[in-house]
Amino acid sequence: MTTTLSEASFMMVRHAESREQVERMLAGWVERGWLRDVDAAFARFLAREVQDAHALLILAAALASHQLGRGHACLDLAATLADPASVLSLPPDGLSVRDVDEADHDIVLPSSVLADITLERWRAALVHSELVGDGAGSSPLVLIGTRLYLRRYWQYEQNVCRAIGQRLEAAGQLESELDTNGLRDALATLFPAPPPASAKQGDAHADWQKLACALAARSAFSIVTGGPGTGKTTTVVKLLALLQSQTLAGGTGKPLRIRLAAPTGKAAARLNESIANAVASLPLGGFPQGEAIRAAIPVAVMTLHRLLGTRPDTRRFRHHAGNPLSLDVLVIDEASMVDLEMMNAVLDALPEHARLILLGDKDQLASVEAGAVLGELCQRARKGHYTRATQVWLQEATGERIDAKLVDESGSALDQSIAMLRFSHRFSSESGIGQLAEAVNSGKPKKVASVWARGHADLTLIESIEKGDAALKALVVDGVAGGAQVSCEAGVCKPDASARHGYRHYLQTLRDKQPAHDADQATLDAWANVVLEAHGKFQLLCALRRGAWGVEGLNRRVAHLLQEERLIAATGEWYLGRPVLVTRNDYELGLMNGDIGITLALPAPDGGWSLRVVFAAGDGSRRVKWVLPSRLQAVETVFALTVHKSQGSEFTHAALVLPDTHSPVLTRELVYTGITRARSYLTIASVGGMAIIERAVDAQVRRASGLSAGFDFQ
C-alpha cells in the first residue's frame, strides 16, 4: 500500500515540525523507487539515536546518503534548493515529474517540501554537535560550506587531496634533479619526427605527446588526458622509456618497478594489447641500453582490485598505508572510471616515493560510483594554465613552444602536472565522428546540428525508428537506415556495399567459416578469432537499462528480429551465435567484468557439436578461451550494451539509440562517450528526434564534490 501524507501532515513536514512525518515521506519515496531503502534506514537510525535532531536534518541525511548512489560525493544544499527535483532518482526512465502519479494527490515532492526553506534556515537546522561536524571529531555527517557529506566520503576527499598535494610538492625537487640536456636528447630519440602538417587542432605548433612526457618526468603526480586516438598509450609508453632510461643511466643498474592497472577487466585487456604493440615499436636505437629499457617496461596489466588485493566480505584491501605496494611507478588507464573511494585506496597503498600517472579522457562518462575524480582534476586542462616558468622550462627541455593563450601566471601546481593531447590520429579533420564529438563537447546544440547538416559519409541519423520495427530491423540486422537496399541471392542477404555492418555480418561469418568436424584446435581457434573480429564490426549502444529503448527491451527485440531472419535459433537460453557480456570478475576463468564472448560450437566425440563460449585472451595475442556455458555464472545477452559498459571498447560501426523522452542519464558526457566508441561509422537512432539530442548536449554532468576546492584554482 502506498504511503501518503495528508495536507496537515504535509504542512508539518514543510515547516519541519515533525520528524515522524519526514520519515513517512521518506518511506513513500522508497515505495515509489525514488529513494533507496538504505537512505531511509540511515535517516531513521539517526532519528532514533538522537531524539532532538531537527526534521530538516533527518531529511538532509537521507538525501546526502542518496546522492552517493547517484554518483555525488555529497549533498550540495544550495544546488538542492535551486533544483529540488534533482536530488531523487525521480522520475524513472525520464518521465516528467508531473507524469509520476497525477492521481495521487497526497504525494509530496522535494520541490514542495523545500519551497519556502532558505539556505540559512537549512544550515541552522544542521547545527547539531552529535550528528554534524566540520571534520573534527567523529560525527556521522560533515558540513563544509553548503556541502553535506557522510563522514567517510569527506575523509576520502581529504585523503585524495592531501596525497596528490604531497606529490605535487615534490615536483620542484624532481625538476632540480633532472638533467635537462639528457632529457632533451632522450626526448629527441623518442620523438624523432615532428607531428604531421595536418595536425592543426588546438595548438598546431606543439607536439603534445612530447610535452606530456616532459611534464610528467618532473612530477610525482601527472595526468595525460585526451580524446580517442590522441595517443595516450603511445605517450605513456614513451614516458616509461624516458623514466627507465634516466634510471638506468644513473648507474644503479636497477630499473624502476613499474605496474600497469585499469579499473575494469575490459579496460585492462585493452591496455594490455595496445601497450604490448607500443613497447615493441619503441624507437630506442639512440639509447646505449635500448633493449634493457624495452625489457624494463611491463606489458602485463591488471585490474585495480587485483593490484590492491581484494579481501572477501570487506571494503578493505590487502595493500594499504601499513602494507604499501612494492613499486616505483603506477600507471592507471581509463582513469575517468575510477571513483573517489578507489582513488583513495590507490593513493593510500602507494609508497611515498612512487609516481602516479593517470591516463584518461576527461570528457567521458565518470565512474559509476561516487566521484568524478579525473574530470574534476582536469577541469582546466583545455586552457592549460601553465605558468611562464613552466613555459620556459618546457621549451628548453623539449624545443616545443606553448601558445601564449595557454599561459597563466596564476596557474596552480596541479595545472603544471596535466597535459592534454590535442590531435586525434583516429579522426581526420574531415571526419564526421570527430567533428560531432567536438561539437557535443562544446555544449552547443546548434553546432551539433550543423555537423549533421554537412552530410558526412561516416554519420547517419535516424529519427523514425519508433514507427514499428522496420527501421530497427534494418539497423541491427544489416547496419543500414530503413531505406537502404539489401539484396538476397540463394538465401544469402547482403546490404549495399556502402552500408555499415549489422549483426548479420558476424552471424553469417560464423556459419560460412565454420570448420569441418575433424578440424584441429588451431583451425578452430582461428575460426573463433575471425568471428570475434566480425562481431566487433557492429554494436548497438543504449543510454538506459530499462524500458522499451533500454538494454532489457532492446535485447529481447533484437533477438526476435534475428530469429525472424533465421540468423539465430528461436528457442533455448544458449544458442549458436549468442553474444554474452561478463558482469562480474571471474578470476578462476580469467574473465573480467565487461568481457564479451560469442557462443560457438566445438566438435563433440559423438559426432555432433557442443556449445562453448569463446573469449579473446585480451593479452595482445591471438589466443582465445573456450568456456562451457554452464561455468558462466554472471553473464547476460549483449545485442544491446549500455554506453557505461562500453567504455574502453571500440567498434567499427557503433549505433547509439536514444529514447523517446528525456532522462537524467542523458547527458553530454553520455552522448560523447557513445559517439567515440565508433571507429569508422556512427549511427544515432533518436526515438525522440533531434530535440532529445539537443537536450542531452545541454545537460552536463555536475557531480557534487569538494575535490577541486582542495587545490588553489577553485
XYZ file of C-alpha atoms in Angstrom:
714
model
C 0.000 0.000 0.000
C 1.362 3.395 -0.980
C 2.301 5.688 1.905
C 0.670 9.117 1.568
C 0.632 12.327 3.547
C -2.435 14.299 4.458
C -2.487 18.044 3.837
C -1.994 18.689 7.553
C 0.921 16.284 7.717
C 2.417 17.872 4.634
C 2.336 21.283 6.258
C 4.102 19.880 9.296
C 6.829 18.445 7.094
C 7.154 21.654 5.186
C 7.634 23.577 8.373
C 9.962 20.887 9.733
C 7.933 20.402 12.919
C 7.633 16.598 12.819
C 10.405 14.112 12.210
C 7.825 11.311 12.102
C 6.179 12.910 9.090
C 9.555 13.244 7.382
C 10.137 9.542 7.955
C 6.714 8.740 6.467
C 7.533 10.907 3.473
C 10.853 9.097 3.005
C 9.082 5.739 3.199
C 6.719 6.884 0.458
C 9.657 7.845 -1.729
C 11.223 4.423 -1.148
C 7.978 2.706 -2.197
C 7.998 4.635 -5.455
C 11.629 3.800 -6.138
C 12.799 7.400 -5.843
C 14.917 6.769 -2.759
C 16.939 3.728 -1.757
C 15.847 1.820 1.326
C 19.354 2.202 2.754
C 18.978 6.007 2.583
C 15.735 5.992 4.553
C 17.193 3.462 7.011
C 20.180 5.748 7.647
C 17.866 8.674 8.364
C 15.708 6.545 10.706
C 18.822 5.401 12.569
C 19.918 8.986 13.224
C 16.409 9.935 14.322
C 16.312 7.080 16.838
C 19.806 7.728 18.161
C 19.375 11.487 18.691
C 15.867 12.466 19.734
C 16.310 16.237 19.355
C 17.522 16.159 15.726
C 15.641 18.656 13.557
C 13.354 17.215 10.868
C 15.317 19.075 8.173
C 18.481 17.387 9.447
C 16.856 13.950 9.071
C 15.731 14.876 5.545
C 19.216 16.137 4.640
C 20.817 12.935 5.973
C 18.602 10.784 3.737
C 19.330 12.953 0.704
C 23.080 13.019 1.406
C 23.107 9.225 1.552
C 21.070 9.023 -1.640
C 23.495 11.219 -3.546
C 26.205 8.569 -3.206
C 24.119 6.147 -5.250
C 23.752 8.822 -7.926
C 27.479 9.477 -8.223
C 27.748 12.539 -5.970
C 30.225 12.679 -3.102
C 27.935 14.924 -1.040
C 24.659 16.833 -0.925
C 25.006 20.434 -2.102
C 22.368 22.296 -0.106
C 22.360 25.373 -2.347
C 22.033 23.310 -5.544
C 19.257 21.257 -3.951
C 17.235 24.350 -3.081
C 17.741 25.658 -6.617
C 16.556 22.383 -8.185
C 14.899 20.138 -5.562
C 13.674 17.531 -8.057
C 17.261 16.683 -8.991
C 18.106 15.077 -5.645
C 15.950 11.958 -6.019
C 16.082 9.132 -8.558
C 12.979 10.759 -9.909
C 11.282 10.095 -12.118
C 12.153 6.674 -13.616
C 13.200 6.484 -17.264
C 12.839 10.184 -17.867
C 9.141 10.796 -17.261
C 8.360 14.326 -16.207
C 7.614 14.926 -12.524
C 4.010 15.822 -13.295
C 3.576 12.426 -15.013
C 4.698 10.428 -11.980
C 1.309 9.886 -10.327
C -1.220 12.580 -11.054
C -3.946 10.544 -9.353
C -2.096 10.529 -6.033
C -2.911 13.999 -4.756
C -1.197 13.387 -1.421
C 2.220 12.801 -2.957
C 4.895 15.145 -1.616
C 7.846 16.068 -3.821
C 11.084 17.750 -2.724
C 10.101 20.903 -4.576
C 7.067 21.237 -2.287
C 8.864 20.313 0.920
C 11.686 22.794 0.350
C 9.663 25.544 -1.318
C 9.989 28.097 1.493
C 13.205 26.800 3.076
C 16.134 29.195 2.805
C 19.771 28.117 2.793
C 20.297 29.879 6.127
C 17.370 28.057 7.693
C 18.536 24.668 6.431
C 22.083 25.248 7.633
C 20.735 26.332 11.030
C 18.760 23.078 11.275
C 22.002 21.154 10.741
C 23.690 22.626 13.791
C 23.943 19.554 15.987
C 27.235 18.599 17.618
C 26.442 14.884 17.835
C 25.366 14.411 14.213
C 27.018 17.163 12.160
C 30.585 18.457 12.447
C 33.141 20.445 10.494
C 35.513 17.499 10.090
C 36.969 17.265 13.570
C 35.578 14.565 15.824
C 33.517 11.575 14.733
C 30.101 12.920 13.764
C 28.408 10.807 11.039
C 27.823 13.917 8.912
C 30.252 16.675 7.944
C 29.118 20.120 6.740
C 31.646 22.168 4.759
C 30.137 25.386 3.441
C 26.999 24.210 1.632
C 28.225 20.628 1.142
C 26.892 17.921 3.471
C 28.901 14.685 3.473
C 28.703 11.301 5.020
C 31.928 11.345 7.025
C 33.569 8.526 5.130
C 33.335 10.345 1.798
C 34.511 13.616 3.268
C 37.545 11.721 4.555
C 38.155 10.193 1.112
C 38.229 13.676 -0.433
C 40.609 14.926 2.212
C 42.921 11.951 1.750
C 42.983 12.246 -2.045
C 43.697 15.987 -1.943
C 46.428 15.529 0.645
C 48.131 12.635 -1.185
C 48.115 14.420 -4.557
C 49.238 17.658 -2.921
C 52.224 15.928 -1.337
C 53.310 14.558 -4.705
C 52.888 17.944 -6.349
C 55.104 19.495 -3.687
C 57.859 17.063 -4.668
C 57.855 18.391 -8.253
C 60.451 21.073 -7.510
C 62.937 18.555 -6.167
C 62.377 16.162 -9.081
C 62.860 19.012 -11.571
C 66.118 20.058 -9.909
C 67.420 16.500 -10.170
C 66.657 16.257 -13.890
C 69.466 16.586 -16.403
C 67.778 18.944 -18.858
C 70.306 18.232 -21.618
C 69.916 14.490 -21.125
C 66.156 14.872 -21.063
C 66.202 16.844 -24.326
C 68.371 14.205 -26.016
C 66.188 11.358 -24.784
C 63.020 13.091 -25.971
C 64.607 13.732 -29.364
C 65.272 9.992 -29.662
C 61.748 9.012 -28.602
C 60.122 11.635 -30.843
C 62.330 11.580 -33.957
C 59.904 13.360 -36.273
C 57.589 16.350 -35.845
C 53.819 15.792 -35.912
C 52.241 15.711 -39.374
C 51.423 19.004 -41.040
C 47.738 18.100 -40.816
C 47.873 18.270 -37.025
C 46.203 21.649 -36.869
C 43.925 21.063 -33.936
C 44.378 23.096 -30.774
C 47.949 24.405 -30.677
C 49.233 23.480 -34.144
C 52.875 24.160 -33.304
C 53.321 21.874 -30.330
C 53.880 18.119 -30.064
C 51.740 17.474 -27.010
C 52.858 13.883 -26.623
C 56.410 15.126 -26.212
C 55.326 17.913 -23.861
C 53.326 15.418 -21.787
C 56.414 13.258 -21.303
C 58.450 16.258 -20.153
C 55.773 17.466 -17.730
C 55.359 14.003 -16.224
C 59.119 13.462 -15.919
C 59.407 16.275 -13.390
C 56.394 15.386 -11.217
C 55.470 12.542 -8.878
C 51.846 13.005 -9.962
C 50.799 13.563 -13.559
C 47.785 13.251 -15.835
C 47.724 12.666 -19.575
C 44.231 13.323 -20.904
C 42.843 13.416 -24.415
C 40.104 12.105 -26.640
C 40.114 8.807 -28.548
C 43.012 8.354 -30.911
C 45.131 11.142 -29.418
C 47.877 8.710 -28.445
C 47.594 8.384 -24.672
C 49.011 4.851 -24.665
C 51.845 5.730 -27.051
C 52.684 8.719 -24.873
C 52.814 6.788 -21.624
C 54.984 4.043 -23.129
C 57.475 6.667 -24.287
C 57.263 8.290 -20.859
C 58.087 4.981 -19.194
C 61.006 4.512 -21.590
C 62.182 8.019 -20.683
C 61.993 7.297 -16.948
C 63.743 3.948 -17.309
C 66.490 5.462 -19.468
C 67.224 8.076 -16.805
C 67.232 5.481 -14.034
C 69.483 3.034 -15.876
C 71.822 5.869 -16.885
C 72.107 6.783 -13.221
C 74.411 3.862 -12.621
C 72.332 1.864 -10.100
C 71.668 -0.871 -12.640
C 68.201 -1.379 -11.174
C 65.266 -0.378 -13.353
C 62.150 1.206 -11.914
C 59.477 -1.171 -10.689
C 56.503 -0.239 -12.874
C 52.949 -1.564 -12.598
C 50.105 -1.023 -15.051
C 46.453 -1.105 -13.966
C 42.936 -0.245 -15.087
C 39.594 -0.023 -13.255
C 37.899 -2.894 -15.131
C 38.939 -6.168 -16.689
C 37.890 -4.958 -20.129
C 39.988 -1.802 -19.830
C 42.924 -3.850 -18.554
C 42.693 -6.211 -21.527
C 42.548 -3.308 -23.994
C 45.589 -1.628 -22.451
C 47.401 -4.969 -22.330
C 47.014 -5.357 -26.079
C 47.817 -1.777 -27.066
C 50.771 -1.361 -24.730
C 52.409 -4.569 -25.949
C 52.356 -3.216 -29.506
C 53.604 0.214 -28.406
C 56.534 -1.244 -26.437
C 57.550 -3.437 -29.370
C 57.683 -0.427 -31.713
C 59.572 1.965 -29.405
C 62.370 3.857 -31.226
C 65.197 3.066 -28.813
C 68.133 2.907 -31.223
C 69.624 6.121 -29.840
C 69.882 4.752 -26.290
C 73.030 2.799 -25.277
C 70.819 0.500 -23.210
C 67.925 0.395 -25.653
C 66.914 -3.246 -25.269
C 67.373 -3.104 -21.498
C 64.940 -0.174 -21.457
C 62.437 -2.098 -23.574
C 62.698 -5.134 -21.317
C 62.123 -2.960 -18.244
C 58.713 -1.737 -19.464
C 55.969 -4.176 -18.412
C 53.184 -5.178 -20.773
C 51.019 -7.055 -18.253
C 48.043 -5.058 -17.000
C 45.780 -5.939 -14.075
C 42.638 -4.535 -12.528
C 42.965 -2.149 -9.608
C 41.117 -4.611 -7.407
C 43.644 -7.328 -8.182
C 46.562 -4.906 -7.774
C 45.401 -3.808 -4.327
C 44.370 -7.308 -3.278
C 40.672 -7.781 -2.588
C 39.615 -9.306 0.713
C 36.354 -11.286 0.867
C 33.392 -9.638 2.598
C 35.153 -6.345 3.248
C 35.703 -2.985 1.535
C 39.344 -3.051 2.589
C 42.308 -4.220 0.542
C 45.420 -6.213 1.368
C 47.617 -3.262 0.351
C 47.265 -0.017 2.278
C 49.441 2.522 4.091
C 50.656 -0.143 6.513
C 51.368 -2.628 3.723
C 52.176 -0.492 0.654
C 52.548 -1.703 -2.894
C 56.031 -2.688 -3.971
C 56.539 -0.348 -6.919
C 58.134 2.898 -8.071
C 55.673 3.922 -10.793
C 51.953 3.175 -11.136
C 50.087 3.873 -14.377
C 46.270 3.796 -14.321
C 44.478 3.765 -17.673
C 40.802 4.759 -18.197
C 41.104 6.853 -15.048
C 37.760 8.566 -15.712
C 36.174 5.323 -14.484
C 37.976 5.414 -11.118
C 35.668 6.537 -8.323
C 36.581 8.528 -5.234
C 36.745 5.545 -2.875
C 39.015 3.576 -5.214
C 41.307 6.563 -5.806
C 41.614 6.931 -2.047
C 42.562 3.247 -1.738
C 45.159 3.537 -4.515
C 46.822 6.602 -3.005
C 46.732 5.057 0.453
C 48.611 1.985 -0.832
C 51.240 3.918 -2.825
C 54.687 4.200 -1.227
C 55.697 7.814 -0.565
C 58.395 7.835 -3.265
C 56.203 6.329 -6.009
C 54.981 8.221 -9.066
C 51.333 8.063 -10.088
C 50.407 8.596 -13.753
C 46.730 8.800 -14.758
C 45.553 8.308 -18.339
C 42.037 9.027 -19.486
C 39.557 11.097 -21.417
C 38.299 13.862 -19.127
C 35.151 14.263 -21.235
C 33.997 10.663 -20.930
C 31.398 9.417 -18.502
C 32.573 9.480 -14.913
C 32.701 6.463 -12.624
C 29.506 4.597 -11.771
C 30.279 5.018 -8.075
C 30.558 8.351 -6.262
C 33.010 10.941 -7.526
C 34.314 12.301 -10.821
C 37.979 12.416 -9.882
C 39.605 12.744 -13.312
C 37.004 15.215 -14.570
C 37.478 17.481 -11.562
C 41.253 17.362 -11.670
C 41.244 18.129 -15.406
C 38.552 20.804 -15.469
C 41.113 23.439 -16.578
C 43.172 21.213 -18.880
C 41.888 22.600 -22.179
C 43.180 26.107 -21.385
C 46.484 24.886 -19.985
C 47.111 27.468 -17.242
C 50.862 26.876 -17.424
C 52.986 29.445 -15.675
C 55.636 31.408 -17.528
C 58.288 29.385 -15.675
C 56.757 26.128 -16.923
C 56.559 27.503 -20.460
C 60.247 28.447 -20.431
C 61.320 25.123 -18.908
C 59.307 23.100 -21.419
C 60.785 24.979 -24.353
C 64.279 24.386 -23.027
C 63.636 20.685 -22.362
C 61.648 19.859 -25.491
C 62.215 22.575 -28.051
C 58.426 22.913 -28.269
C 56.635 26.250 -27.996
C 53.420 26.520 -25.974
C 50.917 29.005 -27.326
C 50.692 32.167 -25.216
C 46.952 31.633 -24.750
C 47.763 28.581 -22.602
C 49.983 30.584 -20.224
C 48.556 31.796 -16.922
C 50.868 33.267 -14.320
C 48.411 32.283 -11.601
C 48.305 28.650 -12.731
C 48.195 26.127 -9.889
C 50.703 23.379 -9.099
C 48.143 20.863 -10.352
C 47.869 22.658 -13.710
C 51.618 22.188 -14.232
C 51.227 18.406 -13.996
C 48.454 17.931 -16.563
C 48.892 17.552 -20.301
C 46.007 17.424 -22.740
C 46.704 15.725 -26.069
C 45.042 17.791 -28.771
C 45.404 15.908 -32.062
C 43.407 12.782 -32.911
C 45.195 10.247 -35.068
C 41.970 8.255 -35.401
C 39.715 11.018 -36.711
C 40.913 13.297 -39.506
C 39.822 16.899 -39.799
C 37.227 15.707 -42.343
C 35.845 13.003 -40.020
C 32.194 13.483 -39.154
C 32.609 11.415 -35.989
C 35.463 13.602 -34.783
C 33.613 16.816 -35.603
C 30.438 15.577 -33.940
C 32.326 14.590 -30.773
C 33.920 18.042 -30.620
C 30.565 19.733 -31.223
C 28.915 17.739 -28.438
C 31.744 18.670 -26.071
C 31.214 22.340 -26.909
C 27.758 22.107 -25.353
C 26.226 23.984 -28.296
C 23.230 22.192 -29.892
C 23.386 24.444 -32.976
C 26.967 23.360 -33.589
C 25.866 19.726 -33.321
C 23.063 20.325 -35.829
C 25.489 21.965 -38.259
C 27.697 18.847 -38.239
C 24.716 16.661 -39.173
C 23.778 19.122 -41.914
C 27.121 18.611 -43.695
C 26.181 15.084 -44.729
C 29.340 13.274 -43.581
C 29.665 9.785 -45.031
C 30.547 8.275 -41.637
C 27.446 9.662 -39.868
C 23.833 8.511 -40.071
C 20.885 9.961 -38.150
C 17.619 8.001 -37.852
C 14.671 9.864 -36.385
C 11.816 7.495 -37.276
C 12.885 4.312 -35.521
C 9.818 4.360 -33.259
C 7.487 3.556 -36.188
C 7.328 -0.206 -35.858
C 10.376 -2.452 -36.065
C 11.263 -2.000 -39.749
C 13.878 0.709 -39.178
C 15.267 -1.065 -36.112
C 15.485 -4.318 -38.064
C 17.353 -2.693 -40.945
C 19.791 -1.154 -38.487
C 20.590 -4.138 -36.273
C 20.494 -6.796 -38.971
C 22.347 -5.004 -41.755
C 23.593 -1.782 -40.177
C 21.665 0.489 -42.506
C 18.908 3.084 -42.343
C 15.434 1.868 -43.232
C 15.585 2.947 -46.874
C 18.819 1.145 -47.768
C 18.702 -1.738 -50.191
C 19.557 -5.282 -49.130
C 19.985 -7.801 -51.937
C 19.381 -11.532 -51.430
C 20.579 -14.363 -53.657
C 20.204 -18.057 -52.932
C 19.088 -17.294 -49.406
C 22.167 -15.150 -48.658
C 21.402 -11.477 -47.976
C 23.949 -8.721 -48.283
C 23.483 -4.993 -47.707
C 24.566 -2.435 -50.243
C 28.369 -2.178 -50.423
C 28.305 1.328 -48.969
C 26.315 0.253 -45.900
C 27.696 -0.316 -42.439
C 27.672 -3.810 -40.973
C 24.956 -5.037 -38.613
C 24.706 -8.314 -36.704
C 24.088 -10.378 -39.861
C 27.780 -9.961 -40.647
C 29.165 -11.870 -37.672
C 26.376 -14.467 -37.635
C 26.839 -15.206 -41.316
C 30.628 -15.238 -40.881
C 30.162 -17.748 -38.058
C 28.369 -20.183 -40.363
C 30.303 -19.518 -43.554
C 33.694 -20.026 -41.891
C 32.803 -22.899 -39.545
C 35.485 -25.633 -39.869
C 34.787 -29.275 -40.614
C 34.138 -31.668 -37.742
C 37.654 -33.097 -37.946
C 39.384 -29.684 -37.737
C 42.304 -29.357 -35.335
C 42.346 -26.926 -32.422
C 44.444 -24.354 -34.270
C 41.838 -24.183 -37.033
C 39.013 -23.876 -34.521
C 40.883 -21.077 -32.699
C 41.447 -19.257 -35.990
C 37.719 -19.530 -36.743
C 36.910 -18.124 -33.307
C 39.182 -15.145 -33.915
C 37.500 -14.423 -37.242
C 34.065 -14.481 -35.587
C 35.178 -12.281 -32.686
C 36.657 -9.798 -35.140
C 33.449 -9.831 -37.215
C 31.376 -9.233 -34.088
C 33.443 -6.133 -33.315
C 32.282 -4.586 -36.571
C 28.958 -3.521 -35.026
C 27.478 -2.796 -31.607
C 24.119 -1.397 -30.543
C 24.526 1.038 -27.635
C 21.838 2.308 -25.246
C 21.538 5.130 -22.754
C 19.203 3.242 -20.411
C 18.951 -0.236 -18.915
C 15.172 -0.416 -18.578
C 12.269 0.426 -20.827
C 11.487 -0.260 -24.467
C 14.585 1.666 -25.586
C 16.885 0.368 -22.879
C 19.113 -2.697 -22.848
C 16.454 -5.012 -21.422
C 13.812 -4.142 -24.001
C 16.143 -3.936 -26.990
C 17.912 -7.216 -26.255
C 14.567 -9.020 -26.470
C 13.505 -7.169 -29.627
C 16.823 -7.639 -31.417
C 16.856 -11.358 -30.599
C 13.337 -11.643 -32.051
C 14.339 -9.783 -35.244
C 17.370 -12.018 -35.729
C 15.168 -15.069 -35.195
C 12.821 -13.795 -37.908
C 15.809 -13.672 -40.258
C 16.756 -17.195 -39.139
C 20.150 -15.945 -38.033
C 19.804 -17.346 -34.504
C 17.751 -20.181 -33.020
C 14.211 -19.373 -31.935
C 14.349 -21.265 -28.642
C 16.721 -22.048 -25.812
C 18.832 -19.974 -23.432
C 22.066 -20.945 -25.157
C 22.284 -20.965 -28.939
C 24.866 -20.640 -31.666
C 25.891 -17.007 -32.047
C 24.588 -15.762 -28.681
C 26.797 -12.834 -27.576
C 27.251 -12.523 -23.823
C 28.667 -9.877 -21.509
C 30.512 -10.877 -18.337
C 29.050 -8.824 -15.489
C 31.354 -9.861 -12.650
C 35.055 -10.652 -12.467
C 35.779 -14.388 -12.512
C 39.444 -14.848 -11.654
C 39.196 -18.634 -11.850
C 38.182 -18.464 -15.501
C 40.318 -15.406 -16.192
C 37.285 -13.401 -17.297
C 36.667 -9.792 -16.301
C 33.606 -7.617 -15.940
C 32.936 -6.204 -19.419
C 34.411 -9.066 -21.453
C 32.283 -10.069 -24.449
C 32.142 -13.651 -25.700
C 30.375 -15.415 -28.575
C 28.679 -18.795 -28.338
C 30.222 -21.172 -30.877
C 30.409 -24.962 -31.154
C 33.271 -27.430 -30.861
C 33.253 -30.969 -32.321
C 31.886 -33.489 -29.839
C 33.111 -37.108 -29.559
C 29.672 -38.448 -30.566
C 29.956 -36.764 -33.946
C 27.826 -33.773 -33.034
C 28.727 -30.316 -31.819
C 28.992 -28.985 -28.267
C 28.332 -25.324 -27.429
C 31.202 -23.294 -25.995
C 31.573 -19.556 -25.375
C 34.752 -18.099 -26.832
C 36.559 -15.042 -25.470
C 39.651 -13.240 -26.715
C 42.596 -13.772 -24.353
C 42.981 -9.992 -24.078
C 46.765 -10.018 -23.928
C 47.523 -8.793 -27.417
C 47.919 -12.319 -28.767
C 45.564 -14.273 -30.988
C 44.846 -16.764 -28.214
C 41.253 -17.476 -27.207
C 39.484 -19.061 -24.244
C 36.769 -21.688 -24.715
C 34.364 -21.900 -21.770
C 31.430 -24.221 -21.084
C 28.209 -22.173 -20.823
C 27.403 -23.896 -17.527
C 30.541 -22.389 -15.960
C 29.473 -18.827 -16.714
C 27.604 -17.660 -13.634
C 27.403 -13.904 -14.291
C 26.648 -13.156 -17.949
C 23.847 -11.531 -19.918
C 22.916 -11.365 -23.584
C 24.516 -8.335 -25.181
C 22.950 -7.483 -28.510
C 22.395 -4.131 -26.792
C 25.019 -2.661 -24.464
C 24.826 0.394 -22.225
C 27.192 3.231 -23.026
C 28.558 2.897 -19.487
C 29.504 -0.744 -20.099
C 31.022 0.106 -23.488
C 33.739 2.344 -22.040
C 37.150 1.076 -23.045
C 35.762 -0.569 -26.195
C 35.724 0.423 -29.856
C 33.559 -0.821 -32.710
C 33.890 -0.273 -36.446
C 30.231 0.755 -36.526
C 28.505 1.905 -33.321
C 24.768 2.602 -33.267
C 23.595 4.741 -30.343
C 19.887 4.508 -29.508
C 18.410 7.452 -27.593
C 14.920 7.079 -26.033
C 11.722 8.927 -26.773
C 11.737 11.034 -23.607
C 14.470 12.814 -21.705
C 16.101 11.092 -18.744
C 18.559 12.428 -16.160
C 21.182 9.995 -17.502
C 21.005 11.574 -20.967
C 23.924 13.961 -20.710
C 26.631 15.489 -22.849
C 29.147 13.029 -21.436
C 26.987 10.011 -22.286
C 26.425 11.114 -25.877
C 30.135 11.941 -26.306
C 31.172 8.556 -24.900
C 28.723 6.759 -27.196
C 29.930 8.691 -30.245
C 33.582 7.957 -29.562
C 33.003 4.189 -29.348
C 32.697 4.325 -33.158
C 35.914 3.844 -35.096
C 34.679 4.262 -38.691
C 30.891 4.648 -38.736
C 28.329 6.073 -36.331
C 24.555 5.844 -36.403
C 22.419 7.711 -33.891
C 18.837 6.475 -33.718
C 16.998 9.106 -31.711
C 13.465 7.950 -30.972
C 12.610 11.402 -29.645
C 14.193 13.148 -32.628
C 16.783 15.896 -32.648
C 15.153 17.516 -29.602
C 16.394 14.665 -27.378
C 19.936 15.037 -28.733
C 19.911 18.796 -28.201
C 18.631 18.470 -24.649
C 21.291 15.855 -23.853
C 24.033 18.133 -25.205
C 22.734 20.888 -22.921
C 22.792 18.609 -19.860
C 26.289 18.341 -18.433
C 27.142 16.059 -15.533
C 27.892 18.165 -12.482
C 28.652 15.906 -9.586
C 28.514 17.463 -6.152
C 32.003 17.340 -4.693
C 34.598 19.428 -2.948
C 37.654 17.812 -4.521
C 38.574 20.817 -6.642
C 38.321 23.026 -3.553
C 41.342 21.165 -2.224
C 43.504 22.832 -4.868
C 44.102 26.518 -5.400
C 42.183 27.018 -8.649
C 38.688 26.919 -7.158
